[in-house]
Amino acid sequence: FERTLPLRSRPPLTTMAKRGKKWNVAKHVERASLLSMTLSLLSLMNARFSFPSYNLILAMWGLFCVYNRSTRAVFVLIAFLGVSFVTDIVFMSMWSQGSTNVLLTDDQASSMAASFSLVMMCFNFIAKCLLGYYGIHFFATLRGPSSGGIGGGGGG
């Protein structure tokens, strides 16, 4: 198992060189995770229809990755983001199909709430794309330039 360093001996925030200036990847992962968490909470505001709550857990896992700085945790985040992209597309396509749209009900208030939740889930999909992009860069930064492949990290 990978060892984690005590808080005092951890290196400074992970940075990358991007066009001549430092790019703080950890800060971008944190911001994308907070955005995804907010949009996940907004998509869960509907009480009548059930929307997937795994997006909230993925956002929390992204925040955990920023503060833990474990390559395994970031790799698991990227893997589960890939799975959640597929399940989100399936969920959004099943719940918004023409005349069989489950979100359209006789009650206009619940139909509007369900539509709002679906739109927030679509925005969350975009935020998760950002989180995946920054997560891949964060993983590459944590691995360092000398290590190759996806296998286990440094010595221990």
CSV table of N, CA and C in Angstrom, one decimal:
chain,number,residue,atom,x,y,z
A,1,PHE,N,0.8,-1.2,0.0
A,1,PHE,CA,0.0,0.0,0.0
A,1,PHE,C,0.9,1.2,0.0
A,2,GLU,N,0.3,2.3,-0.5
A,2,GLU,CA,1.1,3.5,-0.7
A,2,GLU,C,1.1,4.3,0.6
A,3,ARG,N,2.3,4.8,1.0
A,3,ARG,CA,2.4,5.5,2.3
A,3,ARG,C,2.0,7.0,2.0
A,4,THR,N,1.4,7.6,3.0
A,4,THR,CA,1.1,9.0,2.9
A,4,THR,C,2.0,9.7,3.9
A,5,LEU,N,2.4,10.9,3.5
A,5,LEU,CA,3.3,11.7,4.3
A,5,LEU,C,2.5,12.4,5.4
A,6,PRO,N,3.1,12.7,6.6
A,6,PRO,CA,2.4,13.5,7.5
A,6,PRO,C,2.2,14.9,7.0
A,7,LEU,N,1.2,15.6,7.5
A,7,LEU,CA,0.9,16.9,7.0
A,7,LEU,C,2.1,17.9,6.9
A,8,ARG,N,2.9,17.9,7.9
A,8,ARG,CA,4.1,18.8,8.0
A,8,ARG,C,5.1,18.5,6.9
A,9,SER,N,5.3,17.3,6.5
A,9,SER,CA,6.3,17.0,5.6
A,9,SER,C,5.8,16.9,4.1
A,10,ARG,N,4.6,17.2,3.9
A,10,ARG,CA,4.1,17.1,2.5
A,10,ARG,C,4.7,18.2,1.7
A,11,PRO,N,4.8,17.9,0.4
A,11,PRO,CA,5.3,19.0,-0.5
A,11,PRO,C,4.3,20.1,-0.7
A,12,PRO,N,4.7,21.2,-1.2
A,12,PRO,CA,3.7,22.3,-1.5
A,12,PRO,C,2.7,21.9,-2.5
A,13,LEU,N,1.7,22.7,-2.7
A,13,LEU,CA,0.6,22.3,-3.7
A,13,LEU,C,1.2,21.9,-5.0
A,14,THR,N,0.6,20.9,-5.6
A,14,THR,CA,1.1,20.4,-6.9
A,14,THR,C,0.9,21.4,-8.0
A,15,THR,N,2.0,21.7,-8.7
A,15,THR,CA,1.9,22.6,-9.8
A,15,THR,C,2.5,22.0,-11.1
A,16,MET,N,2.1,22.6,-12.2
A,16,MET,CA,2.6,22.2,-13.5
A,16,MET,C,3.0,23.5,-14.2
A,17,ALA,N,3.9,23.4,-15.1
A,17,ALA,CA,4.3,24.5,-15.9
A,17,ALA,C,3.3,24.6,-17.1
A,18,LYS,N,2.6,25.7,-17.3
A,18,LYS,CA,1.7,25.8,-18.4
A,18,LYS,C,1.9,27.1,-19.0
A,19,ARG,N,2.5,27.1,-20.2
A,19,ARG,CA,2.8,28.3,-21.0
A,19,ARG,C,3.6,29.3,-20.2
A,20,GLY,N,4.6,28.9,-19.6
A,20,GLY,CA,5.5,29.8,-18.9
A,20,GLY,C,5.2,30.2,-17.5
A,21,LYS,N,4.0,29.8,-17.0
A,21,LYS,CA,3.7,30.1,-15.6
A,21,LYS,C,3.2,28.9,-14.9
A,22,LYS,N,3.2,28.9,-13.6
A,22,LYS,CA,2.8,27.8,-12.8
A,22,LYS,C,1.3,27.6,-12.8
A,23,TRP,N,0.9,26.4,-12.9
A,23,TRP,CA,-0.5,26.0,-13.0
A,23,TRP,C,-0.8,25.1,-11.8
A,24,ASN,N,-1.6,25.6,-10.9
A,24,ASN,CA,-2.0,24.8,-9.7
A,24,ASN,C,-3.1,23.9,-10.0
A,25,VAL,N,-2.8,22.7,-10.3
A,25,VAL,CA,-3.8,21.7,-10.7
A,25,VAL,C,-4.7,21.3,-9.5
A,26,ALA,N,-4.1,21.2,-8.3
A,26,ALA,CA,-4.9,20.8,-7.2
A,26,ALA,C,-6.0,21.8,-6.9
A,27,LYS,N,-5.8,23.1,-7.1
A,27,LYS,CA,-6.8,24.1,-6.9
A,27,LYS,C,-7.9,23.9,-8.0
A,28,HIS,N,-7.6,23.6,-9.2
A,28,HIS,CA,-8.6,23.4,-10.2
A,28,HIS,C,-9.4,22.1,-10.0
A,29,VAL,N,-8.8,21.1,-9.5
A,29,VAL,CA,-9.5,19.9,-9.1
A,29,VAL,C,-10.5,20.2,-8.0
A,30,GLU,N,-10.0,21.0,-7.0
A,30,GLU,CA,-10.9,21.3,-5.9
A,30,GLU,C,-12.1,22.2,-6.3
A,31,ARG,N,-11.8,23.2,-7.2
A,31,ARG,CA,-12.9,24.0,-7.7
A,31,ARG,C,-13.9,23.2,-8.5
A,32,ALA,N,-13.4,22.3,-9.4
A,32,ALA,CA,-14.3,21.5,-10.2
A,32,ALA,C,-15.2,20.6,-9.3
A,33,SER,N,-14.5,20.1,-8.2
A,33,SER,CA,-15.3,19.2,-7.3
A,33,SER,C,-16.4,20.0,-6.6
A,34,LEU,N,-16.0,21.2,-6.2
A,34,LEU,CA,-17.1,22.0,-5.5
A,34,LEU,C,-18.2,22.4,-6.4
A,35,LEU,N,-17.9,22.7,-7.7
A,35,LEU,CA,-18.9,23.0,-8.6
A,35,LEU,C,-19.8,21.8,-8.9
A,36,SER,N,-19.2,20.6,-9.0
A,36,SER,CA,-19.9,19.4,-9.2
A,36,SER,C,-20.8,19.1,-8.0
A,37,MET,N,-20.3,19.3,-6.8
A,37,MET,CA,-21.1,19.1,-5.6
A,37,MET,C,-22.3,20.0,-5.5
A,38,THR,N,-22.1,21.2,-5.9
A,38,THR,CA,-23.2,22.2,-5.8
A,38,THR,C,-24.3,21.8,-6.8
A,39,LEU,N,-23.9,21.5,-8.1
A,39,LEU,CA,-24.8,21.1,-9.1
A,39,LEU,C,-25.5,19.7,-8.7
A,40,SER,N,-24.8,18.8,-8.1
A,40,SER,CA,-25.4,17.6,-7.6
A,40,SER,C,-26.5,17.8,-6.6
A,41,LEU,N,-26.2,18.7,-5.7
A,41,LEU,CA,-27.2,19.0,-4.7
A,41,LEU,C,-28.4,19.7,-5.3
A,42,LEU,N,-28.2,20.5,-6.3
A,42,LEU,CA,-29.3,21.2,-7.0
A,42,LEU,C,-30.1,20.1,-7.8
A,43,SER,N,-29.5,19.1,-8.4
A,43,SER,CA,-30.2,18.1,-9.1
A,43,SER,C,-31.0,17.2,-8.2
A,44,LEU,N,-30.6,17.1,-6.9
A,44,LEU,CA,-31.4,16.3,-6.0
A,44,LEU,C,-32.5,17.0,-5.2
A,45,MET,N,-32.8,18.2,-5.6
A,45,MET,CA,-33.9,19.0,-4.9
A,45,MET,C,-35.3,18.5,-5.3
A,46,ASN,N,-35.4,17.7,-6.3
A,46,ASN,CA,-36.7,17.2,-6.7
A,46,ASN,C,-37.2,16.1,-5.7
A,47,ALA,N,-38.4,16.2,-5.1
A,47,ALA,CA,-38.8,15.2,-4.2
A,47,ALA,C,-39.6,14.1,-4.8
A,48,ARG,N,-40.2,14.3,-6.0
A,48,ARG,CA,-41.1,13.4,-6.6
A,48,ARG,C,-40.3,12.3,-7.5
A,49,PHE,N,-39.3,12.7,-8.2
A,49,PHE,CA,-38.5,11.8,-9.0
A,49,PHE,C,-37.1,11.6,-8.4
A,50,SER,N,-36.6,10.4,-8.6
A,50,SER,CA,-35.3,10.1,-8.1
A,50,SER,C,-34.3,10.3,-9.1
A,51,PHE,N,-33.3,11.1,-8.8
A,51,PHE,CA,-32.1,11.4,-9.6
A,51,PHE,C,-30.9,10.7,-9.0
A,52,PRO,N,-29.9,10.3,-9.7
A,52,PRO,CA,-28.8,9.6,-9.2
A,52,PRO,C,-28.0,10.4,-8.2
A,53,SER,N,-27.6,9.9,-7.1
A,53,SER,CA,-26.9,10.6,-6.1
A,53,SER,C,-25.4,10.3,-6.1
A,54,TYR,N,-25.0,9.4,-7.0
A,54,TYR,CA,-23.5,9.0,-7.0
A,54,TYR,C,-22.7,10.2,-7.4
A,55,ASN,N,-23.3,11.2,-8.1
A,55,ASN,CA,-22.5,12.4,-8.5
A,55,ASN,C,-22.1,13.2,-7.3
A,56,LEU,N,-22.9,13.2,-6.3
A,56,LEU,CA,-22.4,13.9,-5.0
A,56,LEU,C,-21.3,13.2,-4.4
A,57,ILE,N,-21.3,11.9,-4.4
A,57,ILE,CA,-20.2,11.1,-3.8
A,57,ILE,C,-18.9,11.3,-4.6
A,58,LEU,N,-19.0,11.3,-6.0
A,58,LEU,CA,-17.8,11.6,-6.8
A,58,LEU,C,-17.2,12.9,-6.5
A,59,ALA,N,-18.1,13.9,-6.3
A,59,ALA,CA,-17.5,15.3,-6.0
A,59,ALA,C,-16.8,15.3,-4.7
A,60,MET,N,-17.4,14.6,-3.7
A,60,MET,CA,-16.7,14.5,-2.4
A,60,MET,C,-15.4,13.7,-2.5
A,61,TRP,N,-15.4,12.7,-3.4
A,61,TRP,CA,-14.1,11.9,-3.6
A,61,TRP,C,-13.1,12.8,-4.2
A,62,GLY,N,-13.5,13.7,-5.1
A,62,GLY,CA,-12.6,14.6,-5.7
A,62,GLY,C,-11.9,15.5,-4.7
A,63,LEU,N,-12.7,16.0,-3.7
A,63,LEU,CA,-12.2,16.8,-2.6
A,63,LEU,C,-11.2,16.0,-1.8
A,64,PHE,N,-11.6,14.7,-1.5
A,64,PHE,CA,-10.7,13.9,-0.8
A,64,PHE,C,-9.3,13.7,-1.5
A,65,CYS,N,-9.4,13.5,-2.8
A,65,CYS,CA,-8.1,13.4,-3.6
A,65,CYS,C,-7.2,14.6,-3.5
A,66,VAL,N,-7.8,15.8,-3.5
A,66,VAL,CA,-7.0,17.0,-3.4
A,66,VAL,C,-6.3,17.0,-2.0
A,67,TYR,N,-6.9,16.7,-1.0
A,67,TYR,CA,-6.3,16.8,0.4
A,67,TYR,C,-5.5,15.6,0.7
A,68,ASN,N,-5.7,14.4,0.1
A,68,ASN,CA,-5.0,13.2,0.4
A,68,ASN,C,-3.7,13.1,-0.5
A,69,ARG,N,-3.8,13.6,-1.7
A,69,ARG,CA,-2.8,13.5,-2.7
A,69,ARG,C,-2.2,12.1,-3.0
A,70,SER,N,-3.1,11.2,-3.0
A,70,SER,CA,-2.7,9.8,-3.3
A,70,SER,C,-3.0,9.5,-4.8
A,71,THR,N,-2.0,8.9,-5.4
A,71,THR,CA,-2.2,8.6,-6.9
A,71,THR,C,-3.3,7.5,-7.0
A,72,ARG,N,-3.4,6.6,-6.1
A,72,ARG,CA,-4.5,5.6,-6.2
A,72,ARG,C,-5.9,6.2,-6.1
A,73,ALA,N,-6.0,7.1,-5.2
A,73,ALA,CA,-7.3,7.8,-5.0
A,73,ALA,C,-7.7,8.6,-6.3
A,74,VAL,N,-6.7,9.2,-6.9
A,74,VAL,CA,-7.0,10.0,-8.1
A,74,VAL,C,-7.3,9.1,-9.2
A,75,PHE,N,-6.6,7.9,-9.3
A,75,PHE,CA,-6.9,7.0,-10.4
A,75,PHE,C,-8.3,6.4,-10.2
A,76,VAL,N,-8.7,6.1,-9.0
A,76,VAL,CA,-10.0,5.6,-8.7
A,76,VAL,C,-11.1,6.6,-9.1
A,77,LEU,N,-10.8,7.9,-8.8
A,77,LEU,CA,-11.7,9.0,-9.2
A,77,LEU,C,-11.9,9.0,-10.7
A,78,ILE,N,-10.8,8.9,-11.4
A,78,ILE,CA,-10.9,9.0,-12.9
A,78,ILE,C,-11.6,7.8,-13.4
A,79,ALA,N,-11.4,6.6,-12.9
A,79,ALA,CA,-12.1,5.4,-13.3
A,79,ALA,C,-13.6,5.5,-13.1
A,80,PHE,N,-14.0,6.0,-11.9
A,80,PHE,CA,-15.4,6.1,-11.6
A,80,PHE,C,-16.1,7.2,-12.3
A,81,LEU,N,-15.3,8.3,-12.6
A,81,LEU,CA,-15.9,9.3,-13.5
A,81,LEU,C,-16.2,8.8,-14.9
A,82,GLY,N,-15.4,7.9,-15.4
A,82,GLY,CA,-15.6,7.3,-16.7
A,82,GLY,C,-16.9,6.4,-16.7
A,83,VAL,N,-17.1,5.7,-15.6
A,83,VAL,CA,-18.3,4.9,-15.4
A,83,VAL,C,-19.5,5.8,-15.3
A,84,SER,N,-19.4,6.9,-14.5
A,84,SER,CA,-20.5,7.7,-14.3
A,84,SER,C,-20.9,8.5,-15.6
A,85,PHE,N,-20.0,8.8,-16.5
A,85,PHE,CA,-20.3,9.4,-17.8
A,85,PHE,C,-21.3,8.5,-18.5
A,86,VAL,N,-21.0,7.2,-18.5
A,86,VAL,CA,-21.9,6.3,-19.3
A,86,VAL,C,-23.3,6.2,-18.6
A,87,THR,N,-23.3,6.1,-17.3
A,87,THR,CA,-24.6,6.0,-16.6
A,87,THR,C,-25.4,7.3,-16.6
A,88,ASP,N,-24.7,8.4,-16.6
A,88,ASP,CA,-25.4,9.7,-16.8
A,88,ASP,C,-26.1,9.8,-18.2
A,89,ILE,N,-25.4,9.4,-19.2
A,89,ILE,CA,-25.9,9.5,-20.5
A,89,ILE,C,-27.1,8.6,-20.7
A,90,VAL,N,-27.0,7.4,-20.1
A,90,VAL,CA,-28.2,6.4,-20.1
A,90,VAL,C,-29.3,7.0,-19.3
A,91,PHE,N,-29.1,7.6,-18.2
A,91,PHE,CA,-30.2,8.1,-17.3
A,91,PHE,C,-30.8,9.3,-18.0
A,92,MET,N,-30.0,10.2,-18.6
A,92,MET,CA,-30.6,11.4,-19.2
A,92,MET,C,-31.4,11.0,-20.5
A,93,SER,N,-30.9,10.0,-21.2
A,93,SER,CA,-31.7,9.6,-22.4
A,93,SER,C,-32.9,8.9,-22.1
A,94,MET,N,-32.9,8.1,-21.0
A,94,MET,CA,-34.2,7.4,-20.7
A,94,MET,C,-35.2,8.3,-20.1
A,95,TRP,N,-34.8,9.4,-19.4
A,95,TRP,CA,-35.8,10.2,-18.7
A,95,TRP,C,-36.3,11.4,-19.6
A,96,SER,N,-35.8,11.5,-20.8
A,96,SER,CA,-36.3,12.6,-21.6
A,96,SER,C,-36.6,12.2,-23.0
A,97,GLN,N,-37.4,11.2,-23.2
A,97,GLN,CA,-37.7,10.7,-24.5
A,97,GLN,C,-39.1,11.1,-24.9
A,98,GLY,N,-39.2,12.0,-25.8
A,98,GLY,CA,-40.5,12.4,-26.5
A,98,GLY,C,-41.8,12.2,-25.7
A,99,SER,N,-42.7,11.4,-26.2
A,99,SER,CA,-44.0,11.3,-25.6
A,99,SER,C,-44.0,10.4,-24.4
A,100,THR,N,-43.0,9.6,-24.3
A,100,THR,CA,-42.9,8.7,-23.1
A,100,THR,C,-42.1,9.3,-22.0
A,101,ASN,N,-41.9,10.6,-22.0
A,101,ASN,CA,-41.1,11.3,-21.0
A,101,ASN,C,-41.8,11.2,-19.7
A,102,VAL,N,-41.1,10.6,-18.7
A,102,VAL,CA,-41.6,10.4,-17.4
A,102,VAL,C,-41.6,11.7,-16.6
A,103,LEU,N,-40.8,12.7,-17.0
A,103,LEU,CA,-40.7,13.9,-16.3
A,103,LEU,C,-42.0,14.8,-16.5
A,104,LEU,N,-42.7,14.6,-17.6
A,104,LEU,CA,-43.8,15.4,-17.9
A,104,LEU,C,-45.0,14.8,-17.3
A,105,THR,N,-45.6,15.4,-16.3
A,105,THR,CA,-46.7,15.0,-15.5
A,105,THR,C,-47.9,16.0,-15.7
A,106,ASP,N,-49.0,15.6,-15.1
A,106,ASP,CA,-50.2,16.5,-15.1
A,106,ASP,C,-49.9,17.7,-14.2
A,107,ASP,N,-49.2,17.5,-13.1
A,107,ASP,CA,-48.8,18.5,-12.2
A,107,ASP,C,-47.7,19.4,-12.7
A,108,GLN,N,-48.0,20.6,-13.0
A,108,GLN,CA,-47.0,21.5,-13.7
A,108,GLN,C,-45.8,21.8,-12.8
A,109,ALA,N,-46.1,21.9,-11.5
A,109,ALA,CA,-45.0,22.3,-10.5
A,109,ALA,C,-44.0,21.2,-10.4
A,110,SER,N,-44.5,19.9,-10.3
A,110,SER,CA,-43.5,18.8,-10.2
A,110,SER,C,-42.8,18.6,-11.6
A,111,SER,N,-43.5,18.9,-12.7
A,111,SER,CA,-42.9,18.7,-14.0
A,111,SER,C,-41.7,19.8,-14.1
A,112,MET,N,-42.0,21.0,-13.7
A,112,MET,CA,-41.0,22.0,-13.7
A,112,MET,C,-39.8,21.7,-12.8
A,113,ALA,N,-40.1,21.2,-11.6
A,113,ALA,CA,-39.0,20.8,-10.7
A,113,ALA,C,-38.2,19.6,-11.3
A,114,ALA,N,-38.8,18.7,-12.0
A,114,ALA,CA,-38.1,17.6,-12.6
A,114,ALA,C,-37.2,18.1,-13.7
A,115,SER,N,-37.8,19.0,-14.5
A,115,SER,CA,-37.0,19.6,-15.6
A,115,SER,C,-35.8,20.4,-15.1
A,116,PHE,N,-36.0,21.1,-14.0
A,116,PHE,CA,-34.9,21.8,-13.4
A,116,PHE,C,-33.8,20.9,-12.9
A,117,SER,N,-34.2,19.8,-12.3
A,117,SER,CA,-33.2,18.8,-11.8
A,117,SER,C,-32.5,18.1,-13.0
A,118,LEU,N,-33.2,17.9,-14.1
A,118,LEU,CA,-32.5,17.3,-15.3
A,118,LEU,C,-31.5,18.3,-15.9
A,119,VAL,N,-31.9,19.6,-15.9
A,119,VAL,CA,-30.9,20.6,-16.5
A,119,VAL,C,-29.7,20.7,-15.6
A,120,MET,N,-29.9,20.7,-14.3
A,120,MET,CA,-28.8,20.7,-13.3
A,120,MET,C,-27.9,19.5,-13.5
A,121,MET,N,-28.5,18.4,-13.8
A,121,MET,CA,-27.7,17.2,-14.0
A,121,MET,C,-26.9,17.3,-15.3
A,122,CYS,N,-27.5,17.9,-16.3
A,122,CYS,CA,-26.7,18.2,-17.6
A,122,CYS,C,-25.5,19.1,-17.3
A,123,PHE,N,-25.8,20.2,-16.6
A,123,PHE,CA,-24.6,21.1,-16.2
A,123,PHE,C,-23.6,20.3,-15.4
A,124,ASN,N,-24.1,19.4,-14.5
A,124,ASN,CA,-23.1,18.6,-13.7
A,124,ASN,C,-22.3,17.7,-14.6
A,125,PHE,N,-22.9,17.2,-15.7
A,125,PHE,CA,-22.1,16.4,-16.6
A,125,PHE,C,-21.0,17.2,-17.2
A,126,ILE,N,-21.2,18.4,-17.5
A,126,ILE,CA,-20.1,19.3,-18.0
A,126,ILE,C,-19.1,19.5,-16.9
A,127,ALA,N,-19.5,19.8,-15.7
A,127,ALA,CA,-18.6,20.0,-14.6
A,127,ALA,C,-17.8,18.7,-14.3
A,128,LYS,N,-18.4,17.5,-14.5
A,128,LYS,CA,-17.6,16.3,-14.3
A,128,LYS,C,-16.6,16.1,-15.4
A,129,CYS,N,-16.9,16.6,-16.6
A,129,CYS,CA,-15.9,16.6,-17.7
A,129,CYS,C,-14.7,17.4,-17.3
A,130,LEU,N,-14.9,18.6,-16.8
A,130,LEU,CA,-13.8,19.4,-16.3
A,130,LEU,C,-13.1,18.7,-15.2
A,131,LEU,N,-13.8,18.1,-14.2
A,131,LEU,CA,-13.2,17.4,-13.1
A,131,LEU,C,-12.3,16.2,-13.7
A,132,GLY,N,-12.8,15.5,-14.7
A,132,GLY,CA,-12.0,14.4,-15.3
A,132,GLY,C,-10.7,15.0,-16.0
A,133,TYR,N,-10.9,16.1,-16.7
A,133,TYR,CA,-9.7,16.7,-17.3
A,133,TYR,C,-8.7,17.1,-16.3
A,134,TYR,N,-9.1,17.8,-15.3
A,134,TYR,CA,-8.1,18.3,-14.3
A,134,TYR,C,-7.6,17.1,-13.5
A,135,GLY,N,-8.5,16.1,-13.3
A,135,GLY,CA,-8.0,14.9,-12.5
A,135,GLY,C,-6.9,14.1,-13.3
A,136,ILE,N,-7.0,14.1,-14.6
A,136,ILE,CA,-6.0,13.4,-15.4
A,136,ILE,C,-4.7,14.2,-15.2
A,137,HIS,N,-4.7,15.5,-15.3
A,137,HIS,CA,-3.5,16.3,-15.1
A,137,HIS,C,-3.0,16.2,-13.7
A,138,PHE,N,-3.9,16.1,-12.7
A,138,PHE,CA,-3.4,16.0,-11.3
A,138,PHE,C,-2.8,14.6,-11.1
A,139,PHE,N,-3.3,13.6,-11.7
A,139,PHE,CA,-2.7,12.2,-11.7
A,139,PHE,C,-1.3,12.2,-12.3
A,140,ALA,N,-1.2,12.9,-13.5
A,140,ALA,CA,0.1,12.9,-14.1
A,140,ALA,C,1.1,13.7,-13.3
A,141,THR,N,0.7,14.8,-12.6
A,141,THR,CA,1.5,15.6,-11.8
A,141,THR,C,2.0,14.8,-10.6
A,142,LEU,N,1.1,14.1,-10.0
A,142,LEU,CA,1.4,13.3,-8.8
A,142,LEU,C,2.4,12.2,-9.1
A,143,ARG,N,2.2,11.6,-10.3
A,143,ARG,CA,3.1,10.5,-10.7
A,143,ARG,C,4.5,10.9,-10.9
A,144,GLY,N,4.7,12.2,-11.4
A,144,GLY,CA,6.0,12.7,-11.6
A,144,GLY,C,6.5,12.3,-13.0
A,145,PRO,N,7.5,13.0,-13.5
A,145,PRO,CA,8.0,12.8,-14.9
A,145,PRO,C,8.7,11.5,-15.0
A,146,SER,N,9.3,10.9,-14.0
A,146,SER,CA,10.2,9.8,-14.1
A,146,SER,C,9.4,8.4,-14.1
A,147,SER,N,8.2,8.4,-13.6
A,147,SER,CA,7.4,7.2,-13.5
A,147,SER,C,6.6,7.0,-14.8
A,148,GLY,N,6.5,5.8,-15.3
A,148,GLY,CA,5.7,5.5,-16.5
A,148,GLY,C,4.7,4.4,-16.2
A,149,GLY,N,3.7,4.4,-17.0
A,149,GLY,CA,2.6,3.4,-16.8
A,149,GLY,C,1.6,3.7,-15.7
A,150,ILE,N,0.7,2.8,-15.5
A,150,ILE,CA,-0.4,3.1,-14.5
A,150,ILE,C,-0.1,2.3,-13.2
A,151,GLY,N,0.8,1.4,-13.2
A,151,GLY,CA,1.1,0.5,-12.0
A,151,GLY,C,1.3,1.3,-10.8
A,152,GLY,N,1.8,0.6,-9.7
A,152,GLY,CA,2.0,1.2,-8.4
A,152,GLY,C,3.0,2.3,-8.4
A,153,GLY,N,2.9,3.1,-7.4
A,153,GLY,CA,3.7,4.4,-7.3
A,153,GLY,C,5.1,4.1,-6.8
A,154,GLY,N,5.6,5.1,-6.1
A,154,GLY,CA,6.9,5.1,-5.6
A,154,GLY,C,7.2,4.0,-4.6
A,155,GLY,N,8.5,3.9,-4.2
A,155,GLY,CA,8.9,2.9,-3.3
A,155,GLY,C,8.3,2.9,-2.0
A,156,GLY,N,8.5,1.9,-1.3
A,156,GLY,CA,7.9,1.9,0.1
A,156,GLY,C,8.3,0.8,0.8
